[in-house]
């Protein structure tokens, strides 16, 4: 084109504008440009708004004029396009102005239908007249989107009291579907030419699949590890990958300030869901160690809510959604899990009465008969098999909630706008599920301890000083073993999917039961040497049973965890050492004290006195040994002087102090 060639020559001589002839020619060319721009603009206005506009049909003259405009100052093209696009949307302005019934949200799809029809008519009639690189249909569409977003925002601000969640979601769904249609139709190349800040949500334009990175284990039972394409339907991206589109949010951004209506609706729905869960749990309590069905239902609902909210906005509404999730995670933890735990109805009163009724002077020959009757009378209220199973189910459910809540937090942080990421945390809710797990384990431990308690009390009622021969293990050991064999395999089976928490149960039971057993050993007083030998045999047998606790009653041979084995070995070895000290002669005294310090190096003077009580020594006899321990083993006696002094020793000390005061007076 000659004009193009002329412009290139003028540009080439820009550095020579100081020469009058060159400057004059340049000014002439500039003037020609202005005249061409004025003439072409006038021709367009005459053709499209003049008296004969209705009869106008595209012609070659205007088509060539467009080519000229492409060469002129870019401002000429921008002004012409702005005017022409506005002209194309004049009818839209009129049909959907604020006062028109069609302008409201319930008819929002009519807006999009209008644009589709108009673009078809425009492209059919005027499309060939404009250069392809002008992207006229796309420019009209983008201006339509910006105008629609602004008009809907103003309209909703004035009539927000009329918006309910159903209407809001209808409008958003139709709008998002339209935006996805535009994404498939246009590239968005002219978007910034029309509006450098159209209000689209850049974060939302990325992948909206919150589960596009499933864990390596591929656990399909966790709803936050599943694919979402089935959730998205026609509004979603093509199957070959997530759709990245600049049109995402170009209109629907206007709905974001009103998404609190959607969040409030979710709150009400979740409240109803939790209430239904509570009623179902009361009517049909679940057990068997399996995860409660209500838990899966809750997180599936969470998943759907999150996917939907991500499609609506990844900004501030996501924080509102997170707060709602937090609220009902806490509700579930408190009402369904903690509130669903069966209570242990202890019978300490009847147990104490049974103990008091046992004769204090059991003969050796009558130990087993009296022991059996005591166990029967001293039975405590325990969990039924169904209740025990329910505790295990609540534990596994809390574990599932804990893991899934961690996944939920990761996905929320991944999908929310980067500047809001630090405001999302579900750590407190995770702590609540941790606490439920700990409570479940503690209840199982307490229940098993309650079963063993009558046997330990019976052990204290045996006349250990009257035993003159060492036989097989005592009846209380058999009773404890029986309870362990009845209870632990059932818990192990119910926690088959939570091996680490079964191990924790074994560890906590050992940590609780062994110190209690040692305290009951101290109560076996006085005790003869033969009685101590029998008790030592019982302790060793019980130690063997406890070491086998994780696999007791199992057909599968599996080595107990080392952490558990260390606890049992350390605790029960201490019990054995206590009995060996009891069996040792107190003369010579120094050798006895050395033996105590050697066998129980971590012990103290207070426990030493308990050993002396078991041997049946009087307080006056104990005083010398205690002083010897404190003098030769200051580390063992330090910090326990007040606790270990006998009443006789304290009385003597007070009398000496009284005599000293009298002398001074």
mmCIF file of N, CA and C in Angstrom, residues 464-550:
data_model
loop_
_atom_site.group_PDB
_atom_site.id
_atom_site.type_symbol
_atom_site.label_atom_id
_atom_site.label_comp_id
_atom_site.label_asym_id
_atom_site.label_seq_id
_atom_site.Cartn_x
_atom_site.Cartn_y
_atom_site.Cartn_z
ATOM 1 N N UNK A 464 0.807 -63.197 103.226
ATOM 2 C CA UNK A 464 2.096 -63.558 102.656
ATOM 3 C C UNK A 464 3.089 -64.030 103.722
ATOM 4 N N UNK A 465 2.887 -63.599 104.955
ATOM 5 C CA UNK A 465 3.816 -64.042 105.994
ATOM 6 C C UNK A 465 3.581 -65.495 106.398
ATOM 7 N N UNK A 466 2.408 -66.045 106.009
ATOM 8 C CA UNK A 466 2.092 -67.423 106.388
ATOM 9 C C UNK A 466 2.403 -68.433 105.293
ATOM 10 N N UNK A 467 2.860 -67.968 104.138
ATOM 11 C CA UNK A 467 3.185 -68.899 103.056
ATOM 12 C C UNK A 467 4.512 -69.572 103.372
ATOM 13 N N UNK A 468 4.509 -70.914 103.321
ATOM 14 C CA UNK A 468 5.734 -71.645 103.675
ATOM 15 C C UNK A 468 6.308 -72.442 102.520
ATOM 16 N N UNK A 469 5.602 -72.475 101.377
ATOM 17 C CA UNK A 469 6.137 -73.172 100.203
ATOM 18 C C UNK A 469 5.823 -72.349 98.952
ATOM 19 N N UNK A 470 6.715 -72.469 97.967
ATOM 20 C CA UNK A 470 6.519 -71.787 96.681
ATOM 21 C C UNK A 470 5.878 -72.763 95.711
ATOM 22 N N UNK A 471 4.738 -72.384 95.169
ATOM 23 C CA UNK A 471 4.029 -73.263 94.251
ATOM 24 C C UNK A 471 3.935 -72.653 92.862
ATOM 25 N N UNK A 472 2.847 -72.986 92.164
ATOM 26 C CA UNK A 472 2.605 -72.386 90.853
ATOM 27 C C UNK A 472 2.198 -70.924 91.027
ATOM 28 N N UNK A 473 1.984 -70.265 89.923
ATOM 29 C CA UNK A 473 1.578 -68.866 90.004
ATOM 30 C C UNK A 473 0.269 -68.732 90.770
ATOM 31 N N UNK A 474 0.131 -67.637 91.450
ATOM 32 C CA UNK A 474 -1.046 -67.405 92.282
ATOM 33 C C UNK A 474 -2.275 -67.119 91.427
ATOM 34 N N UNK A 475 -3.423 -67.224 92.067
ATOM 35 C CA UNK A 475 -4.679 -67.040 91.359
ATOM 36 C C UNK A 475 -4.857 -65.643 90.798
ATOM 37 N N UNK A 476 -4.326 -64.632 91.470
ATOM 38 C CA UNK A 476 -4.520 -63.265 90.971
ATOM 39 C C UNK A 476 -3.784 -63.067 89.649
ATOM 40 N N UNK A 477 -2.629 -63.756 89.477
ATOM 41 C CA UNK A 477 -1.907 -63.680 88.206
ATOM 42 C C UNK A 477 -2.728 -64.337 87.103
ATOM 43 N N UNK A 478 -3.335 -65.467 87.436
ATOM 44 C CA UNK A 478 -4.199 -66.148 86.465
ATOM 45 C C UNK A 478 -5.374 -65.260 86.079
ATOM 46 N N UNK A 479 -5.938 -64.563 87.073
ATOM 47 C CA UNK A 479 -7.082 -63.690 86.806
ATOM 48 C C UNK A 479 -6.676 -62.521 85.908
ATOM 49 N N UNK A 480 -5.529 -61.866 86.208
ATOM 50 C CA UNK A 480 -5.053 -60.761 85.375
ATOM 51 C C UNK A 480 -4.793 -61.248 83.956
ATOM 52 N N UNK A 481 -4.140 -62.392 83.847
ATOM 53 C CA UNK A 481 -3.845 -62.956 82.522
ATOM 54 C C UNK A 481 -5.125 -63.226 81.746
ATOM 55 N N UNK A 482 -6.122 -63.733 82.445
ATOM 56 C CA UNK A 482 -7.399 -64.038 81.796
ATOM 57 C C UNK A 482 -8.045 -62.767 81.236
ATOM 58 N N UNK A 483 -8.013 -61.703 82.013
ATOM 59 C CA UNK A 483 -8.591 -60.436 81.541
ATOM 60 C C UNK A 483 -7.833 -59.900 80.329
ATOM 61 N N UNK A 484 -6.511 -60.019 80.371
ATOM 62 C CA UNK A 484 -5.715 -59.545 79.237
ATOM 63 C C UNK A 484 -6.041 -60.339 77.973
ATOM 64 N N UNK A 485 -6.176 -61.653 78.129
ATOM 65 C CA UNK A 485 -6.462 -62.506 76.966
ATOM 66 C C UNK A 485 -7.875 -62.277 76.425
ATOM 67 N N UNK A 486 -8.790 -61.878 77.279
ATOM 68 C CA UNK A 486 -10.160 -61.636 76.830
ATOM 69 C C UNK A 486 -10.311 -60.264 76.153
ATOM 70 N N UNK A 487 -9.553 -59.302 76.637
ATOM 71 C CA UNK A 487 -9.769 -57.917 76.203
ATOM 72 C C UNK A 487 -8.854 -57.490 75.058
ATOM 73 N N UNK A 488 -7.557 -57.740 75.189
ATOM 74 C CA UNK A 488 -6.582 -57.196 74.231
ATOM 75 C C UNK A 488 -6.808 -57.695 72.803
ATOM 76 N N UNK A 489 -7.072 -58.990 72.561
ATOM 77 C CA UNK A 489 -7.292 -59.419 71.167
ATOM 78 C C UNK A 489 -8.468 -58.705 70.497
ATOM 79 N N UNK A 490 -9.522 -58.456 71.276
ATOM 80 C CA UNK A 490 -10.673 -57.761 70.716
ATOM 81 C C UNK A 490 -10.308 -56.331 70.313
ATOM 82 N N UNK A 491 -9.575 -55.649 71.184
ATOM 83 C CA UNK A 491 -9.141 -54.284 70.860
ATOM 84 C C UNK A 491 -8.202 -54.298 69.664
ATOM 85 N N UNK A 492 -7.312 -55.281 69.624
ATOM 86 C CA UNK A 492 -6.376 -55.374 68.495
ATOM 87 C C UNK A 492 -7.123 -55.567 67.177
ATOM 88 N N UNK A 493 -8.138 -56.418 67.187
ATOM 89 C CA UNK A 493 -8.925 -56.646 65.973
ATOM 90 C C UNK A 493 -9.675 -55.381 65.560
ATOM 91 N N UNK A 494 -10.246 -54.691 66.533
ATOM 92 C CA UNK A 494 -11.006 -53.475 66.224
ATOM 93 C C UNK A 494 -10.113 -52.339 65.727
ATOM 94 N N UNK A 495 -8.848 -52.382 66.139
ATOM 95 C CA UNK A 495 -7.901 -51.341 65.718
ATOM 96 C C UNK A 495 -6.926 -51.875 64.673
ATOM 97 N N UNK A 496 -7.381 -52.854 63.898
ATOM 98 C CA UNK A 496 -6.508 -53.458 62.885
ATOM 99 C C UNK A 496 -6.022 -52.427 61.869
ATOM 100 N N UNK A 497 -6.847 -51.408 61.595
ATOM 101 C CA UNK A 497 -6.465 -50.374 60.629
ATOM 102 C C UNK A 497 -5.696 -49.233 61.294
ATOM 103 N N UNK A 498 -5.509 -49.318 62.601
ATOM 104 C CA UNK A 498 -4.814 -48.254 63.345
ATOM 105 C C UNK A 498 -3.769 -48.880 64.259
ATOM 106 N N UNK A 499 -2.818 -49.547 63.665
ATOM 107 C CA UNK A 499 -1.833 -50.288 64.447
ATOM 108 C C UNK A 499 -1.057 -49.382 65.406
ATOM 109 N N UNK A 500 -0.750 -48.159 64.962
ATOM 110 C CA UNK A 500 0.046 -47.295 65.842
ATOM 111 C C UNK A 500 -0.709 -46.941 67.109
ATOM 112 N N UNK A 501 -2.043 -46.824 66.993
ATOM 113 C CA UNK A 501 -2.810 -46.487 68.195
ATOM 114 C C UNK A 501 -3.042 -47.708 69.071
ATOM 115 N N UNK A 502 -3.056 -48.883 68.485
ATOM 116 C CA UNK A 502 -3.081 -50.089 69.309
ATOM 117 C C UNK A 502 -1.782 -50.184 70.100
ATOM 118 N N UNK A 503 -0.666 -49.865 69.448
ATOM 119 C CA UNK A 503 0.619 -49.858 70.160
ATOM 120 C C UNK A 503 0.595 -48.837 71.287
ATOM 121 N N UNK A 504 0.025 -47.664 71.018
ATOM 122 C CA UNK A 504 -0.090 -46.654 72.075
ATOM 123 C C UNK A 504 -0.931 -47.164 73.243
ATOM 124 N N UNK A 505 -2.004 -47.888 72.923
ATOM 125 C CA UNK A 505 -2.825 -48.477 73.978
ATOM 126 C C UNK A 505 -1.987 -49.410 74.848
ATOM 127 N N UNK A 506 -1.193 -50.283 74.217
ATOM 128 C CA UNK A 506 -0.354 -51.213 74.978
ATOM 129 C C UNK A 506 0.664 -50.463 75.830
ATOM 130 N N UNK A 507 1.274 -49.432 75.252
ATOM 131 C CA UNK A 507 2.272 -48.651 75.981
ATOM 132 C C UNK A 507 1.642 -47.938 77.174
ATOM 133 N N UNK A 508 0.484 -47.310 76.959
ATOM 134 C CA UNK A 508 -0.172 -46.591 78.058
ATOM 135 C C UNK A 508 -0.641 -47.551 79.151
ATOM 136 N N UNK A 509 -1.118 -48.711 78.746
ATOM 137 C CA UNK A 509 -1.537 -49.677 79.760
ATOM 138 C C UNK A 509 -0.344 -50.111 80.602
ATOM 139 N N UNK A 510 0.776 -50.424 79.941
ATOM 140 C CA UNK A 510 1.971 -50.843 80.682
ATOM 141 C C UNK A 510 2.450 -49.722 81.597
ATOM 142 N N UNK A 511 2.467 -48.487 81.092
ATOM 143 C CA UNK A 511 2.917 -47.344 81.899
ATOM 144 C C UNK A 511 2.026 -47.098 83.104
ATOM 145 N N UNK A 512 0.755 -47.460 82.993
ATOM 146 C CA UNK A 512 -0.189 -47.246 84.089
ATOM 147 C C UNK A 512 -0.274 -48.456 85.017
ATOM 148 N N UNK A 513 -0.323 -49.645 84.433
ATOM 149 C CA UNK A 513 -0.547 -50.856 85.227
ATOM 150 C C UNK A 513 0.673 -51.220 86.071
ATOM 151 N N UNK A 514 1.872 -51.115 85.505
ATOM 152 C CA UNK A 514 3.073 -51.574 86.227
ATOM 153 C C UNK A 514 3.327 -50.758 87.493
ATOM 154 N N UNK A 515 3.284 -49.404 87.464
ATOM 155 C CA UNK A 515 3.431 -48.658 88.723
ATOM 156 C C UNK A 515 2.341 -49.014 89.731
ATOM 157 N N UNK A 516 1.124 -49.267 89.236
ATOM 158 C CA UNK A 516 0.047 -49.661 90.136
ATOM 159 C C UNK A 516 0.345 -51.030 90.752
ATOM 160 N N UNK A 517 0.859 -51.938 89.958
ATOM 161 C CA UNK A 517 1.224 -53.266 90.460
ATOM 162 C C UNK A 517 2.309 -53.154 91.524
ATOM 163 N N UNK A 518 3.305 -52.272 91.285
ATOM 164 C CA UNK A 518 4.378 -52.078 92.270
ATOM 165 C C UNK A 518 3.814 -51.510 93.569
ATOM 166 N N UNK A 519 2.884 -50.592 93.479
ATOM 167 C CA UNK A 519 2.255 -50.045 94.687
ATOM 168 C C UNK A 519 1.525 -51.133 95.464
ATOM 169 N N UNK A 520 0.894 -52.049 94.750
ATOM 170 C CA UNK A 520 0.227 -53.163 95.430
ATOM 171 C C UNK A 520 1.246 -54.126 96.042
ATOM 172 N N UNK A 521 2.408 -54.260 95.437
ATOM 173 C CA UNK A 521 3.463 -55.087 96.040
ATOM 174 C C UNK A 521 3.861 -54.510 97.392
ATOM 175 N N UNK A 522 4.004 -53.177 97.446
ATOM 176 C CA UNK A 522 4.377 -52.536 98.706
ATOM 177 C C UNK A 522 3.340 -52.785 99.801
ATOM 178 N N UNK A 523 2.095 -53.033 99.384
ATOM 179 C CA UNK A 523 1.029 -53.264 100.366
ATOM 180 C C UNK A 523 1.008 -54.697 100.887
ATOM 181 N N UNK A 524 1.786 -55.572 100.295
ATOM 182 C CA UNK A 524 1.857 -56.963 100.746
ATOM 183 C C UNK A 524 2.800 -57.039 101.947
ATOM 184 N N UNK A 525 2.309 -56.693 103.110
ATOM 185 C CA UNK A 525 3.134 -56.621 104.313
ATOM 186 C C UNK A 525 2.328 -57.083 105.533
ATOM 187 N N UNK A 526 3.004 -57.723 106.462
ATOM 188 C CA UNK A 526 4.390 -58.188 106.333
ATOM 189 C C UNK A 526 4.453 -59.411 105.430
ATOM 190 N N UNK A 527 5.660 -59.696 104.959
ATOM 191 C CA UNK A 527 5.829 -60.813 104.042
ATOM 192 C C UNK A 527 7.052 -61.617 104.448
ATOM 193 N N UNK A 528 6.884 -62.927 104.422
ATOM 194 C CA UNK A 528 8.003 -63.796 104.762
ATOM 195 C C UNK A 528 8.923 -63.957 103.564
ATOM 196 N N UNK A 529 10.077 -64.557 103.807
ATOM 197 C CA UNK A 529 11.020 -64.785 102.717
ATOM 198 C C UNK A 529 10.411 -65.708 101.666
ATOM 199 N N UNK A 530 9.710 -66.752 102.141
ATOM 200 C CA UNK A 530 9.072 -67.675 101.197
ATOM 201 C C UNK A 530 7.944 -66.961 100.451
ATOM 202 N N UNK A 531 7.206 -66.106 101.183
ATOM 203 C CA UNK A 531 6.145 -65.332 100.544
ATOM 204 C C UNK A 531 6.706 -64.418 99.466
ATOM 205 N N UNK A 532 7.873 -63.808 99.748
ATOM 206 C CA UNK A 532 8.518 -62.946 98.762
ATOM 207 C C UNK A 532 8.959 -63.749 97.540
ATOM 208 N N UNK A 533 9.400 -64.999 97.798
ATOM 209 C CA UNK A 533 9.790 -65.855 96.675
ATOM 210 C C UNK A 533 8.581 -66.170 95.793
ATOM 211 N N UNK A 534 7.448 -66.446 96.445
ATOM 212 C CA UNK A 534 6.229 -66.731 95.676
ATOM 213 C C UNK A 534 5.796 -65.484 94.879
ATOM 214 N N UNK A 535 5.870 -64.334 95.526
ATOM 215 C CA UNK A 535 5.502 -63.089 94.856
ATOM 216 C C UNK A 535 6.470 -62.779 93.713
ATOM 217 N N UNK A 536 7.743 -63.143 93.893
ATOM 218 C CA UNK A 536 8.726 -62.951 92.830
ATOM 219 C C UNK A 536 8.400 -63.842 91.634
ATOM 220 N N UNK A 537 8.007 -65.097 91.933
ATOM 221 C CA UNK A 537 7.589 -65.997 90.862
ATOM 222 C C UNK A 537 6.373 -65.426 90.124
ATOM 223 N N UNK A 538 5.401 -64.929 90.888
ATOM 224 C CA UNK A 538 4.205 -64.330 90.276
ATOM 225 C C UNK A 538 4.577 -63.133 89.394
ATOM 226 N N UNK A 539 5.503 -62.310 89.909
ATOM 227 C CA UNK A 539 5.917 -61.122 89.163
ATOM 228 C C UNK A 539 6.580 -61.509 87.849
ATOM 229 N N UNK A 540 7.419 -62.525 87.899
ATOM 230 C CA UNK A 540 8.079 -62.976 86.676
ATOM 231 C C UNK A 540 7.059 -63.514 85.667
ATOM 232 N N UNK A 541 6.083 -64.268 86.146
ATOM 233 C CA UNK A 541 5.055 -64.804 85.252
ATOM 234 C C UNK A 541 4.241 -63.671 84.624
ATOM 235 N N UNK A 542 3.928 -62.671 85.442
ATOM 236 C CA UNK A 542 3.161 -61.531 84.936
ATOM 237 C C UNK A 542 3.995 -60.725 83.941
ATOM 238 N N UNK A 543 5.298 -60.625 84.204
ATOM 239 C CA UNK A 543 6.200 -59.934 83.282
ATOM 240 C C UNK A 543 6.207 -60.627 81.920
ATOM 241 N N UNK A 544 6.222 -61.939 81.934
ATOM 242 C CA UNK A 544 6.207 -62.705 80.680
ATOM 243 C C UNK A 544 4.923 -62.453 79.902
ATOM 244 N N UNK A 545 3.805 -62.404 80.618
ATOM 245 C CA UNK A 545 2.517 -62.152 79.962
ATOM 246 C C UNK A 545 2.490 -60.745 79.373
ATOM 247 N N UNK A 546 2.970 -59.771 80.143
ATOM 248 C CA UNK A 546 2.950 -58.390 79.668
ATOM 249 C C UNK A 546 3.846 -58.195 78.447
ATOM 250 N N UNK A 547 4.982 -58.859 78.406
ATOM 251 C CA UNK A 547 5.861 -58.740 77.245
ATOM 252 C C UNK A 547 5.192 -59.255 75.977
ATOM 253 N N UNK A 548 4.264 -60.172 76.154
ATOM 254 C CA UNK A 548 3.551 -60.761 75.017
ATOM 255 C C UNK A 548 2.235 -60.039 74.736
ATOM 256 N N UNK A 549 1.982 -58.934 75.475
ATOM 257 C CA UNK A 549 0.669 -58.284 75.406
ATOM 258 C C UNK A 549 0.243 -57.887 73.983
ATOM 259 N N UNK A 550 1.092 -57.256 73.151
ATOM 260 C CA UNK A 550 0.627 -56.834 71.816
ATOM 261 C C UNK A 550 0.171 -57.986 70.924
#
